[in-house]
Tab-separated table of C-alpha atoms in Angstrom:
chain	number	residue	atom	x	y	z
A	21	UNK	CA	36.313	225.643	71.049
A	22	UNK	CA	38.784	223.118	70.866
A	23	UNK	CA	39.764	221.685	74.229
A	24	UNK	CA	43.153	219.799	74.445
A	25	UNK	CA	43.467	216.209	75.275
A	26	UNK	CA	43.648	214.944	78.734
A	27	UNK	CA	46.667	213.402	80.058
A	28	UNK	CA	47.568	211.270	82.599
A	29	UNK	CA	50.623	210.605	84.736
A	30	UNK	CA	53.773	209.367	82.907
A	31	UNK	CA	56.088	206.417	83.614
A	32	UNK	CA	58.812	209.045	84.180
A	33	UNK	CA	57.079	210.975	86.870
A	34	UNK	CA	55.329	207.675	88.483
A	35	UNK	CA	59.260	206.587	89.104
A	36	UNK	CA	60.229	209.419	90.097
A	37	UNK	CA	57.411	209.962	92.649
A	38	UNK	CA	57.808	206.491	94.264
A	39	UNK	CA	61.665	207.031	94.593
A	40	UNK	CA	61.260	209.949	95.964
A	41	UNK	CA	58.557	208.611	98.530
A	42	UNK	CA	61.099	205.445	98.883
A	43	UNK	CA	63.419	208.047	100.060
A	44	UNK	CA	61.746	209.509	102.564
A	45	UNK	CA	60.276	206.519	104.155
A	46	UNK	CA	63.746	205.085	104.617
A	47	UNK	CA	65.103	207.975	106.000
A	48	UNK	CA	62.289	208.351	108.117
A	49	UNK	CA	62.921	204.067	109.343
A	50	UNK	CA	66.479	205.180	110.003
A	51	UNK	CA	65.508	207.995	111.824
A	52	UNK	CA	63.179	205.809	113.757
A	53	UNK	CA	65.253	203.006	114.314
A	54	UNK	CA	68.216	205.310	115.615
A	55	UNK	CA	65.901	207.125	118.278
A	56	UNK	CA	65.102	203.914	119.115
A	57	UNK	CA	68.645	202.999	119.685
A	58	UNK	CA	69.364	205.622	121.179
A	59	UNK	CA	66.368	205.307	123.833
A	60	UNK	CA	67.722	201.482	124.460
A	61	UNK	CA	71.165	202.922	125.051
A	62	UNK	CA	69.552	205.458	127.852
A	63	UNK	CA	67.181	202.863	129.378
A	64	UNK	CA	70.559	200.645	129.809
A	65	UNK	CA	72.868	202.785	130.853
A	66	UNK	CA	70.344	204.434	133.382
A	67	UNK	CA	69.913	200.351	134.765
A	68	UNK	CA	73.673	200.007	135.034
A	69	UNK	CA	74.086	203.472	136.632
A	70	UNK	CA	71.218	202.537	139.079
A	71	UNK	CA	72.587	198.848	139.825
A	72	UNK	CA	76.104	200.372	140.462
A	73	UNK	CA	74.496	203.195	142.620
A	74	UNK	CA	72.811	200.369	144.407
A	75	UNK	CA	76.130	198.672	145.315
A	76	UNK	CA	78.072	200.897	146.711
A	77	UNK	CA	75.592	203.046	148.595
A	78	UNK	CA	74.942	199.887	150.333
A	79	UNK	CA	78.840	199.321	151.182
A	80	UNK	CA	79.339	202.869	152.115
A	81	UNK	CA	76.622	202.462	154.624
A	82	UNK	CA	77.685	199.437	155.974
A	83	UNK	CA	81.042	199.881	156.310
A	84	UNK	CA	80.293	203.377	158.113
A	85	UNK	CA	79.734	201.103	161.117
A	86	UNK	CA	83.348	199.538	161.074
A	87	UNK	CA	84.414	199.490	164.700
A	88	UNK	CA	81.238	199.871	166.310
A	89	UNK	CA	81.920	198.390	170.164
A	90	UNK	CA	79.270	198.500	173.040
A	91	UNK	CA	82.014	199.652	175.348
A	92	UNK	CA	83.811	202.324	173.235
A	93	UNK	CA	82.262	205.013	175.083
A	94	UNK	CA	84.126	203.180	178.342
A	95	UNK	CA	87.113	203.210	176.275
A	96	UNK	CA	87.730	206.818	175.159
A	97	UNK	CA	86.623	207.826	178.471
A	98	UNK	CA	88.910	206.373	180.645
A	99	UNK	CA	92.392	205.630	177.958
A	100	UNK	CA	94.150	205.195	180.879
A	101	UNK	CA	92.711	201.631	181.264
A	102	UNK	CA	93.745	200.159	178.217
A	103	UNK	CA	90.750	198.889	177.085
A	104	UNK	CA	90.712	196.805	173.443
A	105	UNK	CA	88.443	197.102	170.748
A	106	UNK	CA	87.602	193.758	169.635
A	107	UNK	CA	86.034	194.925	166.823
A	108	UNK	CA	89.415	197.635	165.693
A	109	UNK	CA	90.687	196.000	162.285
A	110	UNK	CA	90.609	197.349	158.757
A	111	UNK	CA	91.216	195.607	155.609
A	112	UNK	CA	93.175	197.087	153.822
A	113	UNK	CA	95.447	198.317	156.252
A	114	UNK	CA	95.768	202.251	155.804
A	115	UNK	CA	98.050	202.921	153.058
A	116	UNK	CA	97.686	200.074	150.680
A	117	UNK	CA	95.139	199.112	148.068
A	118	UNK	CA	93.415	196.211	147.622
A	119	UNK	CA	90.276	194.441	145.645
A	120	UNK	CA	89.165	193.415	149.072
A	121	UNK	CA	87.036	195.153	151.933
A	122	UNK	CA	86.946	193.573	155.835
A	123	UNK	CA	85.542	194.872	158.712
A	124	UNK	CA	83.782	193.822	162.252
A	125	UNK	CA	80.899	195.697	163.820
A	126	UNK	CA	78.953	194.161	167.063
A	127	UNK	CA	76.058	192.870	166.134
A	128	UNK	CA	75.114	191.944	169.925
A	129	UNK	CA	72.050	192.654	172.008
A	130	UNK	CA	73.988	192.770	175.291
A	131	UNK	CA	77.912	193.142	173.906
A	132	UNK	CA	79.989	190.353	174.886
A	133	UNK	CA	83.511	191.540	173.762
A	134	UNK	CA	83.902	189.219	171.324
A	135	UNK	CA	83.765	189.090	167.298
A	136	UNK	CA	81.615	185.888	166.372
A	137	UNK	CA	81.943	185.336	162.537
A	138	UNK	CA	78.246	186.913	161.359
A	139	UNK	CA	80.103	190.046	162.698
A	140	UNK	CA	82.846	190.368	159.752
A	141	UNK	CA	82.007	191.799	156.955
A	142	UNK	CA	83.389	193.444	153.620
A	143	UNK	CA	83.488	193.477	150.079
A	144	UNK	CA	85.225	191.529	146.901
A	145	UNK	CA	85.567	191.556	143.410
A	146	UNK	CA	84.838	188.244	142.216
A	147	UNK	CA	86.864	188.017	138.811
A	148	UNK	CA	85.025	184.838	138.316
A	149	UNK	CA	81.745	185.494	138.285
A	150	UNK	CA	82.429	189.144	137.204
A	151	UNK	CA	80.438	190.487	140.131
A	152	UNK	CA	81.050	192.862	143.385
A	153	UNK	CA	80.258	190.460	146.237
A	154	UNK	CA	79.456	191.029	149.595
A	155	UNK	CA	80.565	189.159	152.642
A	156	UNK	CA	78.150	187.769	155.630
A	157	UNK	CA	80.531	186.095	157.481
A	158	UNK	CA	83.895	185.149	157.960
A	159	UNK	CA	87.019	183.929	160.185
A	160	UNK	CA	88.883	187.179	160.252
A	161	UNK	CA	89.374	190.800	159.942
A	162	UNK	CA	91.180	189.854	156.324
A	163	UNK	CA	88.813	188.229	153.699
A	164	UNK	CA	88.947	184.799	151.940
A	165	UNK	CA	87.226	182.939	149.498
A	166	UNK	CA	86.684	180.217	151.921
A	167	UNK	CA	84.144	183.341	154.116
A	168	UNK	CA	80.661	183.347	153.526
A	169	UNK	CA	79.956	185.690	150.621
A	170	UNK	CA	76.823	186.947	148.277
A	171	UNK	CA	76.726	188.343	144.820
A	172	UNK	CA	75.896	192.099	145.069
A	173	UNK	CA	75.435	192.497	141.488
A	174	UNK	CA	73.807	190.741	138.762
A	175	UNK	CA	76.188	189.366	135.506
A	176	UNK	CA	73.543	189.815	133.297
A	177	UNK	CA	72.922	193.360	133.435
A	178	UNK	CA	76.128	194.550	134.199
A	179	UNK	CA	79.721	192.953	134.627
A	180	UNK	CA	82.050	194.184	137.094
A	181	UNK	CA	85.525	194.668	135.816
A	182	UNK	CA	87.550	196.210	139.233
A	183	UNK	CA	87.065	196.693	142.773
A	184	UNK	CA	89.635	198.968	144.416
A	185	UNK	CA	89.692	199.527	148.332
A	186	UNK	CA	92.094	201.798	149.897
A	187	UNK	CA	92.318	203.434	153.286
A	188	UNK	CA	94.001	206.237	154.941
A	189	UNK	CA	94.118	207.274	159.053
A	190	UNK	CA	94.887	210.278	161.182
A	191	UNK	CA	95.278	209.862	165.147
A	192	UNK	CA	94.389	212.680	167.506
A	193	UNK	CA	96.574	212.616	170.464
A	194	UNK	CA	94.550	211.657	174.484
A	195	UNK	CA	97.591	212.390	176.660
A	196	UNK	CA	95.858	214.826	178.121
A	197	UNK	CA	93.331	211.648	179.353
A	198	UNK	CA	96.350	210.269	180.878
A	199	UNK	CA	97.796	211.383	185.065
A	200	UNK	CA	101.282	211.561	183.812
A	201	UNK	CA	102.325	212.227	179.815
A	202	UNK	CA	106.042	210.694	180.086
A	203	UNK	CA	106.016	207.711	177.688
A	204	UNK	CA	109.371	205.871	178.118
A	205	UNK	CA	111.441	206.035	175.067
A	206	UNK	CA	110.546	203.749	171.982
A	207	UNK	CA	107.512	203.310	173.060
A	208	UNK	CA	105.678	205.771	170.285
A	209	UNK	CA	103.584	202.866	168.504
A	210	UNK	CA	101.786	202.095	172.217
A	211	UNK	CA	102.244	204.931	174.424
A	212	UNK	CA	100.230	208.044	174.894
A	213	UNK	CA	96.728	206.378	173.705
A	214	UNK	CA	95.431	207.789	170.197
A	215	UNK	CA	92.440	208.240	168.629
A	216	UNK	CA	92.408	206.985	164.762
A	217	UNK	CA	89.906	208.839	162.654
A	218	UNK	CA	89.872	206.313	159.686
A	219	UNK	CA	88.814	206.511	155.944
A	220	UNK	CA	87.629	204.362	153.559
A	221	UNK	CA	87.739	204.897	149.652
A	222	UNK	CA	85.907	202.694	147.712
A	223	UNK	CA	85.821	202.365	143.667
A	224	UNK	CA	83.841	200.056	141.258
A	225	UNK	CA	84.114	199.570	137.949
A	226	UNK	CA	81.459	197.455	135.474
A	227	UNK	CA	80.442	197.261	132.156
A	228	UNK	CA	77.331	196.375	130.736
A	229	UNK	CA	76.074	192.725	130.034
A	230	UNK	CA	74.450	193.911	126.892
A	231	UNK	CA	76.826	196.372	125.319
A	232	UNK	CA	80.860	196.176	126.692
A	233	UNK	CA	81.503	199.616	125.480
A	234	UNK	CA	78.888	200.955	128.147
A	235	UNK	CA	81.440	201.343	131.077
A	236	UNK	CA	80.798	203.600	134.102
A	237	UNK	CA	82.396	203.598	137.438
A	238	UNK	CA	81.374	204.968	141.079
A	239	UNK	CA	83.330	205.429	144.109
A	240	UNK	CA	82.420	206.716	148.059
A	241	UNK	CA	84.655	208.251	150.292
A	242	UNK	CA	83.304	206.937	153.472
A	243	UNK	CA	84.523	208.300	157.002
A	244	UNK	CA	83.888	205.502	159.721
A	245	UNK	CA	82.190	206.547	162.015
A	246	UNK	CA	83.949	204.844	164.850
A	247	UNK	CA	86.905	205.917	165.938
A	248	UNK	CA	89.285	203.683	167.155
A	249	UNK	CA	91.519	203.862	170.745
A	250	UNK	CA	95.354	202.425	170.597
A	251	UNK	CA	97.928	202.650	173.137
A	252	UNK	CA	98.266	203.244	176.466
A	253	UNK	CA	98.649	205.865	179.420
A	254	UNK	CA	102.065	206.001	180.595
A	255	UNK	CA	102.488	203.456	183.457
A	256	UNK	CA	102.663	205.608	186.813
């Protein structure tokens, strides 16, 4: 019996083969390299996410303590006295928005009444340097570049684009601290005292060092948590 020739592989099917195993090994590179993108895109925008985090959970805390006085306790007990919180200002004042944050807490073993400058604090965008910075002393309640300040955030992971501080009050009335509740007329800005319950918003914006079209942004809505006495008992 008669047994037809062997044959082979032609040209024609050899180039077809390899472009068809061409094919598939670039679309399986492509595939590769865009889960790979894809996974660098995650790992940075978790880093930014986490460095913003960072920032102002560190501000929120810190500014929590605005107004913190040794003697406060003194203070809203007796209103009648007039005592004055040394440590009382807000920047910005309620109302208003600014790219600044200042505060004073006491710092002081044994309180001595008085706001030294490693007792102001607060916040800042530096446009500059593109970073959120954070201030460890200064000469008043208001910040300035000429205060001691420290970068918060590093430019080379992420650059911060706006800072935006605002804050808002509400005043609960003591006259009922005070012997007698007549206030003499046009005297409603000193007279009965008032306890302000203050709030702080805070909002920061960055984008990424490596990638500008990563943007995220984080805020805190921080209650202080010490309240604040103004005004006076009615003179008797």
């Amino acid at each position: 019996m008669d047994h037809p020739p062997d044959r082979g592989i032609g040209l024609l099917e050899m180039l077809v083969t390899i472009t068809l195993g061409l094919f598939l090994v670039g679309a399986t590179a492509g595939l590769l390299a865009s889960q790979l993108a894809e996974h660098r895109r995650v790992l940075l925008d978790s880093r930014v996410t986490q460095e913003l985090r960072a920032v102002v959970d560190l501000i929120a805390r810190d500014v929590r303590r605005a107004g913190y006085w040794g003697h406060a306790v003194d203070a809203a007990a007796d209103p009648a006295s007039s005592p004055v919180n040394p440590y009382d200002g807000l920047y910005p004042l309620a109302a208003t928005t600014d790219s600044r944050l200042g505060y004073a807490y006491s710092r002081d073993t044994s309180e001595d009444d008085s706001v030294a400058g490693n007792e102001r604090f607060g916040l800042r965008h530096n446009s500059a340097n593109r970073t959120a910075d954070w201030r460890m002393s200064g000469n008043a309640i208001s910040p300035t570049d000429t205060d001691t300040w420290q970068a918060l955030t590093d430019p080379g992971v992420l650059r911060i684009t706006r800072v935006s501080v605002s804050s808002s009050e509400d005043s609960l009335d003591l006259s009922d601290r005070c012997n007698r509740g007549d206030c003499p007329p046009g005297s409603a800005a000193s007279c009965p005292p008032r306890l302000l319950l203050r709030v702080v918003d805070i909002e920061v914006e960055a984008v990424a060092s490596a990638d500008p079209a990563l943007r995220r942004r984080l805020g805190a809505h921080v209650t202080l948590r010490n309240p604040v006495v103004t005004g006076a008992c009615p003179a008797a």
